[in-house]
Coordinates of C-alpha atoms and ligand atoms in Angstrom, one line a residue:
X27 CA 0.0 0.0 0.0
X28 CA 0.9 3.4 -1.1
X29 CA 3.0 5.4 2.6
X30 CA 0.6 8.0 3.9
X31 CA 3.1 11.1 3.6
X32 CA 3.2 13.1 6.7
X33 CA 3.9 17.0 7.7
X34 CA 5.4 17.9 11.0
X35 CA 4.9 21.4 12.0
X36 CA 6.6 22.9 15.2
X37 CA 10.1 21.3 14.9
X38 CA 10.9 21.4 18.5
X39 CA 11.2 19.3 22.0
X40 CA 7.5 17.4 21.6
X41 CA 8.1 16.3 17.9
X42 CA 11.8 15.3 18.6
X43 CA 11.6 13.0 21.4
X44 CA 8.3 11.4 20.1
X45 CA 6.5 12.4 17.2
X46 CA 8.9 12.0 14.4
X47 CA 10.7 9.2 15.7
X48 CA 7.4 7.2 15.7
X49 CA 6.5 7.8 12.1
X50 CA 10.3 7.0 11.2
X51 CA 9.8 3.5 13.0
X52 CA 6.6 3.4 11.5
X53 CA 6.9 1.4 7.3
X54 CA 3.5 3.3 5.9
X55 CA 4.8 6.5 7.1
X56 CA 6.8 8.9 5.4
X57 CA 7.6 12.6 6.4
X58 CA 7.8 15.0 3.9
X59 CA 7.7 18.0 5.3
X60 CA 9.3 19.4 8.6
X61 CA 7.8 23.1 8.7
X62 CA 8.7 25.5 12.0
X63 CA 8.5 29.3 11.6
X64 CA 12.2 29.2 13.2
X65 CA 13.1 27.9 9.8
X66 CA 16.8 26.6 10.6
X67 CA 14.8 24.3 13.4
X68 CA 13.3 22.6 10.7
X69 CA 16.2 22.4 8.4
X70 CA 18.0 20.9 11.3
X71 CA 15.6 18.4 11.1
X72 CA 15.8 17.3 7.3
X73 CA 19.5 17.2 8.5
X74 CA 19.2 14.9 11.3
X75 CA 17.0 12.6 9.7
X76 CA 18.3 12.3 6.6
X77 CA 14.5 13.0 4.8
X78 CA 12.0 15.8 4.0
X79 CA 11.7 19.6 2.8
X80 CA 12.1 22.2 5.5
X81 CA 9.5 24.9 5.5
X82 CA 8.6 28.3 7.1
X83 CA 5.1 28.4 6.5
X84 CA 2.5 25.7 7.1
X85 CA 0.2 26.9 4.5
X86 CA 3.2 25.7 1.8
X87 CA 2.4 22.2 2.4
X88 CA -1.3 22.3 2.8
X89 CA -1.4 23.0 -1.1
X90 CA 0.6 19.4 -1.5
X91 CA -2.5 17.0 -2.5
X92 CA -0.1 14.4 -1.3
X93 CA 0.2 15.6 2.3
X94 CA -2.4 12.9 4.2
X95 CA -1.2 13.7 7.8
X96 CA -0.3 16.3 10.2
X97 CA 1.6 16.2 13.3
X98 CA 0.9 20.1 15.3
X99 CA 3.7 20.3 17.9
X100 CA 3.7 23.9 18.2
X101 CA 2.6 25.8 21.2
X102 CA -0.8 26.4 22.2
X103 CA -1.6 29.4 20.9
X104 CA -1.8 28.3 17.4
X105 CA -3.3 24.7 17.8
X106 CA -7.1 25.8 17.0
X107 CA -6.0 28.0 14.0
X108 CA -3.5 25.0 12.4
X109 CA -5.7 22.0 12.9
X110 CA -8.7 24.4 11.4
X111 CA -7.0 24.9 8.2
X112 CA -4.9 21.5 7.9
X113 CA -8.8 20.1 8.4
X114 CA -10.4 22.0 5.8
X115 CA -7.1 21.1 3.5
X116 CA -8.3 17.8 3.7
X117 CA -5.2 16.9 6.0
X118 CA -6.0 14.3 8.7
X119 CA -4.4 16.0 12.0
X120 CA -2.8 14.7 15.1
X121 CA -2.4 17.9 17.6
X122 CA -0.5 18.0 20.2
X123 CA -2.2 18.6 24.3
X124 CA -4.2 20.3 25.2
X125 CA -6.2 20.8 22.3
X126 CA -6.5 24.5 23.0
X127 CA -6.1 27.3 25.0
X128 CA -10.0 27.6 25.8
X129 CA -13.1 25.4 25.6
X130 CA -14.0 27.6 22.9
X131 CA -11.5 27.4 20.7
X132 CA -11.4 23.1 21.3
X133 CA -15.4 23.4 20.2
X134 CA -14.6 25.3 17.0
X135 CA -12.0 22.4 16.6
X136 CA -14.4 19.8 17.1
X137 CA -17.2 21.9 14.5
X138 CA -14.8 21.7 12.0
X139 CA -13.8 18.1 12.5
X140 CA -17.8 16.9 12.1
X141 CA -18.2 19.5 8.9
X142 CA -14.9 18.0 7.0
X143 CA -14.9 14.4 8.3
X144 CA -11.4 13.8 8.5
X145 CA -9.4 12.4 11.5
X146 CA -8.9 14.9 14.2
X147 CA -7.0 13.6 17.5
X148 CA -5.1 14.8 20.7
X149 CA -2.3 14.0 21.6
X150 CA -3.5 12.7 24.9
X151 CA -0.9 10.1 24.7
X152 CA -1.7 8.5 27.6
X153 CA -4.6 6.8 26.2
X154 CA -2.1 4.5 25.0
X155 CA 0.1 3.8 27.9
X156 CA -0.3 0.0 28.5
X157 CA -0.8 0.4 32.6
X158 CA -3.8 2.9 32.0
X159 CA -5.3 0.3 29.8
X160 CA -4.8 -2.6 32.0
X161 CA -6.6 0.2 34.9
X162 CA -9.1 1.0 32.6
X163 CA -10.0 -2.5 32.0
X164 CA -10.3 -3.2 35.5
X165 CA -12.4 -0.6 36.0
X166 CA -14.4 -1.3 33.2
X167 CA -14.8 -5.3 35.0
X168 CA -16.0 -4.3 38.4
X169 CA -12.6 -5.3 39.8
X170 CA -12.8 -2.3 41.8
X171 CA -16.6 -2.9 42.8
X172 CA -18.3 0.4 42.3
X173 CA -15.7 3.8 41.8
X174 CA -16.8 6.2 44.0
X175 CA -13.8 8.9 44.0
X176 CA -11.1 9.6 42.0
X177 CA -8.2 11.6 43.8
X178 CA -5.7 13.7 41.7
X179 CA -2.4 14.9 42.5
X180 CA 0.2 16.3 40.4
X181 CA 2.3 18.9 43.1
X182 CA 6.1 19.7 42.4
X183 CA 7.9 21.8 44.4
X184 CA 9.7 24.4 42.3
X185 CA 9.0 23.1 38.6
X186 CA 7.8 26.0 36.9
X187 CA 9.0 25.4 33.1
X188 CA 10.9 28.6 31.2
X189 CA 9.9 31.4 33.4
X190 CA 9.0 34.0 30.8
X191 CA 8.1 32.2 28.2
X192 CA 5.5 30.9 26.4
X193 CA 4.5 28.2 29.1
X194 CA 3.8 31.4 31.7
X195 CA 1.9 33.4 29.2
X196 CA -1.2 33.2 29.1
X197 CA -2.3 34.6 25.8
X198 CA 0.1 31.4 24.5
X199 CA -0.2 28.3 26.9
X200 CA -4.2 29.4 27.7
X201 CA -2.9 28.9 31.8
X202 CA -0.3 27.3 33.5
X203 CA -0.3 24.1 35.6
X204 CA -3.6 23.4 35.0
X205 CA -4.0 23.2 31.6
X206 CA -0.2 22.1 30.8
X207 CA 0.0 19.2 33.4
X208 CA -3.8 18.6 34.5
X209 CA -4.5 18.1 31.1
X210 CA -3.0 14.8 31.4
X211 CA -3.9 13.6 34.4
X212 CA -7.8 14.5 34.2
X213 CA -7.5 12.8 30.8
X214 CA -6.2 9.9 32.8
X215 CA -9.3 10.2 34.8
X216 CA -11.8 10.5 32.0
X217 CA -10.2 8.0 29.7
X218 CA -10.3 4.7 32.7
X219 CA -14.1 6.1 34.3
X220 CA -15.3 5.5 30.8
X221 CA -15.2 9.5 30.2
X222 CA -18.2 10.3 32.7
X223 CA -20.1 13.8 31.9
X224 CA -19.2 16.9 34.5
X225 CA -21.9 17.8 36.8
X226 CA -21.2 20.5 38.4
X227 CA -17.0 21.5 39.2
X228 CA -15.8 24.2 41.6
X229 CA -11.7 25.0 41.2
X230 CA -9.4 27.6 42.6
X231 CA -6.0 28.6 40.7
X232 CA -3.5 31.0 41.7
X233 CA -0.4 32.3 40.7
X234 CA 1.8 32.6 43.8
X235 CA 5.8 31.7 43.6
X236 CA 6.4 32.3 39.9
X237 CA 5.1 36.3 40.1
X238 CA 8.4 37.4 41.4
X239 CA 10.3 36.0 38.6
X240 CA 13.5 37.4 39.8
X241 CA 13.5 35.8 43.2
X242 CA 12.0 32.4 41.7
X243 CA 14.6 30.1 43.5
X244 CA 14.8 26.4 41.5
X245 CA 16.6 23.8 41.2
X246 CA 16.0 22.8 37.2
X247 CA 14.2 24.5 34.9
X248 CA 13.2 22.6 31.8
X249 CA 11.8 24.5 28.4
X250 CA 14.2 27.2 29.7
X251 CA 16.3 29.0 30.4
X252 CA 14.0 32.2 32.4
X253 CA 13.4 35.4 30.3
X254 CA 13.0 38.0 33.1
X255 CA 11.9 40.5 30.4
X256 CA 8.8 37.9 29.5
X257 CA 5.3 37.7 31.2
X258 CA 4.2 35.6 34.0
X259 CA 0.3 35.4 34.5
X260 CA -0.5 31.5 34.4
X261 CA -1.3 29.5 37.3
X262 CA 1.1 27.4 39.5
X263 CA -1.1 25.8 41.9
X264 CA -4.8 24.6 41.6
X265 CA -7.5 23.0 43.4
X266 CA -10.8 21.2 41.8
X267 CA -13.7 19.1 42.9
X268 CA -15.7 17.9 39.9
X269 CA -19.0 15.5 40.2
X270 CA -19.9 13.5 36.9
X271 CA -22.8 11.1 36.4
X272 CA -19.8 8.8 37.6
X273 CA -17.0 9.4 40.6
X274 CA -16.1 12.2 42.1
X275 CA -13.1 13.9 41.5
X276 CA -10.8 16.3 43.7
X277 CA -7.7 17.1 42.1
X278 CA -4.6 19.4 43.5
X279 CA -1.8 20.6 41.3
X280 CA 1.6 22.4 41.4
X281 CA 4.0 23.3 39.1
X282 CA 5.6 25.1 41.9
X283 CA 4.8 24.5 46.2
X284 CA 6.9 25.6 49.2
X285 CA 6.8 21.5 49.9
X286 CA 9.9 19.5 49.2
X287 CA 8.0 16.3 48.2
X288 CA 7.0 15.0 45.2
X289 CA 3.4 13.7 44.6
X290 CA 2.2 12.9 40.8
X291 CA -0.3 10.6 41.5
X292 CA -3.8 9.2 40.7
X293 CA -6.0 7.3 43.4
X294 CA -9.2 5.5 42.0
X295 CA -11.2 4.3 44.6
X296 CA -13.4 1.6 44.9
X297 CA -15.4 0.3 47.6
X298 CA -14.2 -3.3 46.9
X299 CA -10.5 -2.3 45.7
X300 CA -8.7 0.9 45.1
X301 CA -5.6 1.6 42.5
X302 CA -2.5 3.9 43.2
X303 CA -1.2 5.1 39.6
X304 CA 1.9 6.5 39.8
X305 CA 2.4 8.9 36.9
X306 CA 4.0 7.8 34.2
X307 CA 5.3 4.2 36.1
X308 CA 3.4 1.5 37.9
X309 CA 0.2 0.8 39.7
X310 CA -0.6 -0.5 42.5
X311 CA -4.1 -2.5 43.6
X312 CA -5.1 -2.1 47.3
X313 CA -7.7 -5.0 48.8
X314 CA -9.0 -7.0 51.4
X315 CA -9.7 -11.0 51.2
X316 CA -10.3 -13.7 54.1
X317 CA -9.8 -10.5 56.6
X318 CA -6.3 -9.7 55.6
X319 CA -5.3 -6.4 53.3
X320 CA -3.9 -7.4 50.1
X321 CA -1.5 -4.9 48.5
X322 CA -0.2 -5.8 44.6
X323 CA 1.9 -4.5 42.2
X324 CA 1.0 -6.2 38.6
X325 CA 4.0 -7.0 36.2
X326 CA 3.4 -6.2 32.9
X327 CA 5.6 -5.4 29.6
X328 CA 5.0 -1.8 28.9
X329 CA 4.6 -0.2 24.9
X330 CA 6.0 3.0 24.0
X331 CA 2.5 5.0 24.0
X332 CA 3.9 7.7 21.8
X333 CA 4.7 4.6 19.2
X334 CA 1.1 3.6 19.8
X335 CA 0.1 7.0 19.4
X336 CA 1.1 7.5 15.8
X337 CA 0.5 4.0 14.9
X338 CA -3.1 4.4 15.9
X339 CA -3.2 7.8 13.9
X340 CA -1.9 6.3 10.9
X341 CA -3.9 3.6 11.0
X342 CA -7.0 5.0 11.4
X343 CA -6.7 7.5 8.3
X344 CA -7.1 3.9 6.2
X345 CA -9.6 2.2 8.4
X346 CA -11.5 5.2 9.8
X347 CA -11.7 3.6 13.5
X348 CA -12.5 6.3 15.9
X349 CA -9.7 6.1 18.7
X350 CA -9.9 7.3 22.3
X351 CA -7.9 10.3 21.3
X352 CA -10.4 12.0 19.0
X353 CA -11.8 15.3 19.9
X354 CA -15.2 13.7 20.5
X355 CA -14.0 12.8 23.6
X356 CA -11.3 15.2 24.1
X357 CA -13.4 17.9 24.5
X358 CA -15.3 16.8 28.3
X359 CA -11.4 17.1 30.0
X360 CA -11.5 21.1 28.2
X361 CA -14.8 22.0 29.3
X362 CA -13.6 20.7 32.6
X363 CA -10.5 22.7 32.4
X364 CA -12.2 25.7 31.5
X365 CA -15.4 25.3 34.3
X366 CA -12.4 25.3 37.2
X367 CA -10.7 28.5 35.3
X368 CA -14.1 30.2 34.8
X369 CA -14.9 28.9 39.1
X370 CA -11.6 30.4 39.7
X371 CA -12.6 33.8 38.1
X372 CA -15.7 33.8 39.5
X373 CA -15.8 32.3 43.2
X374 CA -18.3 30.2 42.0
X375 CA -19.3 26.4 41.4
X376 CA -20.3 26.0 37.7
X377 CA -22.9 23.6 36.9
X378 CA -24.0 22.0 33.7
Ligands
NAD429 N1 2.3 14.9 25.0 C1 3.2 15.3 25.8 O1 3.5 14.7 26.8 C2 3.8 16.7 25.6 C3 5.1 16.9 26.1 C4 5.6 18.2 25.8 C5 4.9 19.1 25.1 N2 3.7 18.8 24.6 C6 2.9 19.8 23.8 O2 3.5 20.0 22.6 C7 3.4 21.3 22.1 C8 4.8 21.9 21.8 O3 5.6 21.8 23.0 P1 7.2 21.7 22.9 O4 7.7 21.5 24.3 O5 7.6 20.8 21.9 O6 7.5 23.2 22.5 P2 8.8 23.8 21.8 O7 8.8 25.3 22.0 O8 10.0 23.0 22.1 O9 8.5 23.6 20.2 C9 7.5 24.3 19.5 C10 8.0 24.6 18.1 O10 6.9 25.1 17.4 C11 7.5 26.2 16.6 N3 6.3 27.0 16.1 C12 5.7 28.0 16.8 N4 4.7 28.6 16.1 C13 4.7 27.9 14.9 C14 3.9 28.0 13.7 N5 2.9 28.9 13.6 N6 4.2 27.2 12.7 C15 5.2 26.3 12.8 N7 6.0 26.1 13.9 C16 5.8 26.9 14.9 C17 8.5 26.9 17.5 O11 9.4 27.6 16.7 C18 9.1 25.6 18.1 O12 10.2 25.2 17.4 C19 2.7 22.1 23.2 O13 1.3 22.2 22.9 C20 2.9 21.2 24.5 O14 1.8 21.3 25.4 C21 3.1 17.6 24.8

């Protein structure tokens, strides 16, 4: 079968480690184009991987009949705008998280998805993360008896990444830890619950140790180094409680916390078992049989989800499956994200 050529634009940390080595490994793949507006970024790229045009502009390649994919790794800002166009191009799109900056923007996504037809997915890449699935399936099998709460915590001490930048501005990333971390884990959340609509959700943000960026004292920095000169308005710490028609879900977040301790964690609780995911490693199942506690930790052989990822985009163009990923289902973790913004604004609980 013919290769389904690909276009990767935004040639920089997101499509190095993962995208475009996944549609290298991939046989029907084969990149094209690498397009970044920093245009030596993406003739690094047709460089270091030995294949492709570099380009400046993504509207170049959207007039190639032969581009079938698109891979958005830019920031934030410009997700809505690039899928939008690729979309109406009649390119099938895998964008990056979070699918926008607002819930707005994600919807006009989504419109233009269901007017065009053609595949539109988030990166929400732990969809296809072999523990969630295993979780998920448990879940799904009553292993847990019935999921009553769902506890969220993704707190770092001093994490905050390039101070000054386009993570800390709002009018770019859309909010800070919230929407750049919590993204990931609520998706968690929705993705194993069997993506349970939001009832009501109350949420708090606040910007606190980043505001001073001067004084900032950290350790490591990653996506920097700080521009002092740049803008700091996002959010650093965050507190939700969301009811669905399924669990409840309480959820505290920090890219930066006067604590010294680590917690990136998800806690699904069951009233016959309960699950400890740590992000991004293992899982442990929590129980009680013949009146002793039972505590395990399963053993399994773990994909690389980014692989699975792109596999499951490219595969999906041909057989027109609808994955987990698809905005469809995407879009209940952004109007959550945007409810606990719009509490936060408002000192209210938003209800739907
Ligand atoms: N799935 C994950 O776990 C994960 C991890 C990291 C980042 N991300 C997401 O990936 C996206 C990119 O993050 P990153 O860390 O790779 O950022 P980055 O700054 O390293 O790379 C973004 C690149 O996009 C380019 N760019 C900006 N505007 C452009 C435009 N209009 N056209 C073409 N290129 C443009 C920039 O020049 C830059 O090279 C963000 O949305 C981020 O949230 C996801």
């Amino acid at each position: 079968m013919e290769k389904i050529k690909v276009a990767v634009i935004g040639c920089g940390t997101i499509a190095n480690t993962a995208h475009i080595k996944a549609y290298l490994a991939n046989p029907s793949a084969e990149i094209k184009y690498f397009c970044d507006t920093v245009i030596e970024k993406a003739e690094k790229a047709v460089s270091d991987y030995g294949c492709g045009e570099a380009v400046e502009d993504y509207r170049e390649l959207l007039k190639d009949p032969e581009i079938e994919a698109v891979s958005i790794c830019t920031p934030n800002d410009v997700h809505a705008a690039i899928a939008i166009d690729c979309l109406r191009a009649g390119k099938n799109v895998l964008c990056e998280k979070p699918a926008a900056r607002t819930y707005a923007e994600a919807l006009e996504m989504q419109r233009v998805q269901h007017e065009t037809g053609k595949v539109l997915n988030i990166g929400v890449v732990n969809r296809f993360n072999t523990g969630v699935n295993i979780i998920k399936k448990m879940i799904g099998n009553g292993e847990l008896g019935e999921l009553y709460h769902i506890y969220v915590s993704f707190r770092s001490q001093r994490s905050i990444p390039g101070l000054g930048g386009a993570f800390t501005t709002k009018a770019i990333a859309g909010g800070g830890a919230l929407i750049d971390w919590g993204v990931h884990y609520l998706d968690i959340v929705m993705y194993c619950s069997g993506d349970p609509q939001p009832r009501t959700v109350t949420g708090q943000t606040y910007s606190k140790l980043g505001r001073d960026m001067k004084n900032y004292a950290y350790l490591n920095m990653w996506a920097g180094p700080p521009n002092y000169a740049g803008t700091y308005d996002v959010d650093d710490f965050v507190t939700a409680m969301i009811r669905t028609e399924g669990p409840s879900i309480t959820l505290n977040g920090a890219w930066a916390q006067n604590i010294g301790v680590e917690e990136m964690y998800i806690d699904f609780l069951g009233d016959k078992a309960g699950i400890r995911l740590q992000y991004g490693a293992d899982f442990k199942v929590y129980g009680a049989h013949n009146g002793a506690l039972l505590e395990t930790t399963p053993k399994f052989k773990s994909d690389n989800m980014f692989q699975n990822e792109i596999d499951g985009f490219l595969s999906c163009i041909r057989t027109g499956e609808k994955l987990p990923s698809h905005i469809d289902t995407v879009i209940l973790s952004s109007k959550i994200i945007q409810a606990i913004y719009d509490s936060s604004d408002s000192g209210a609980e938003i209800s739907f």
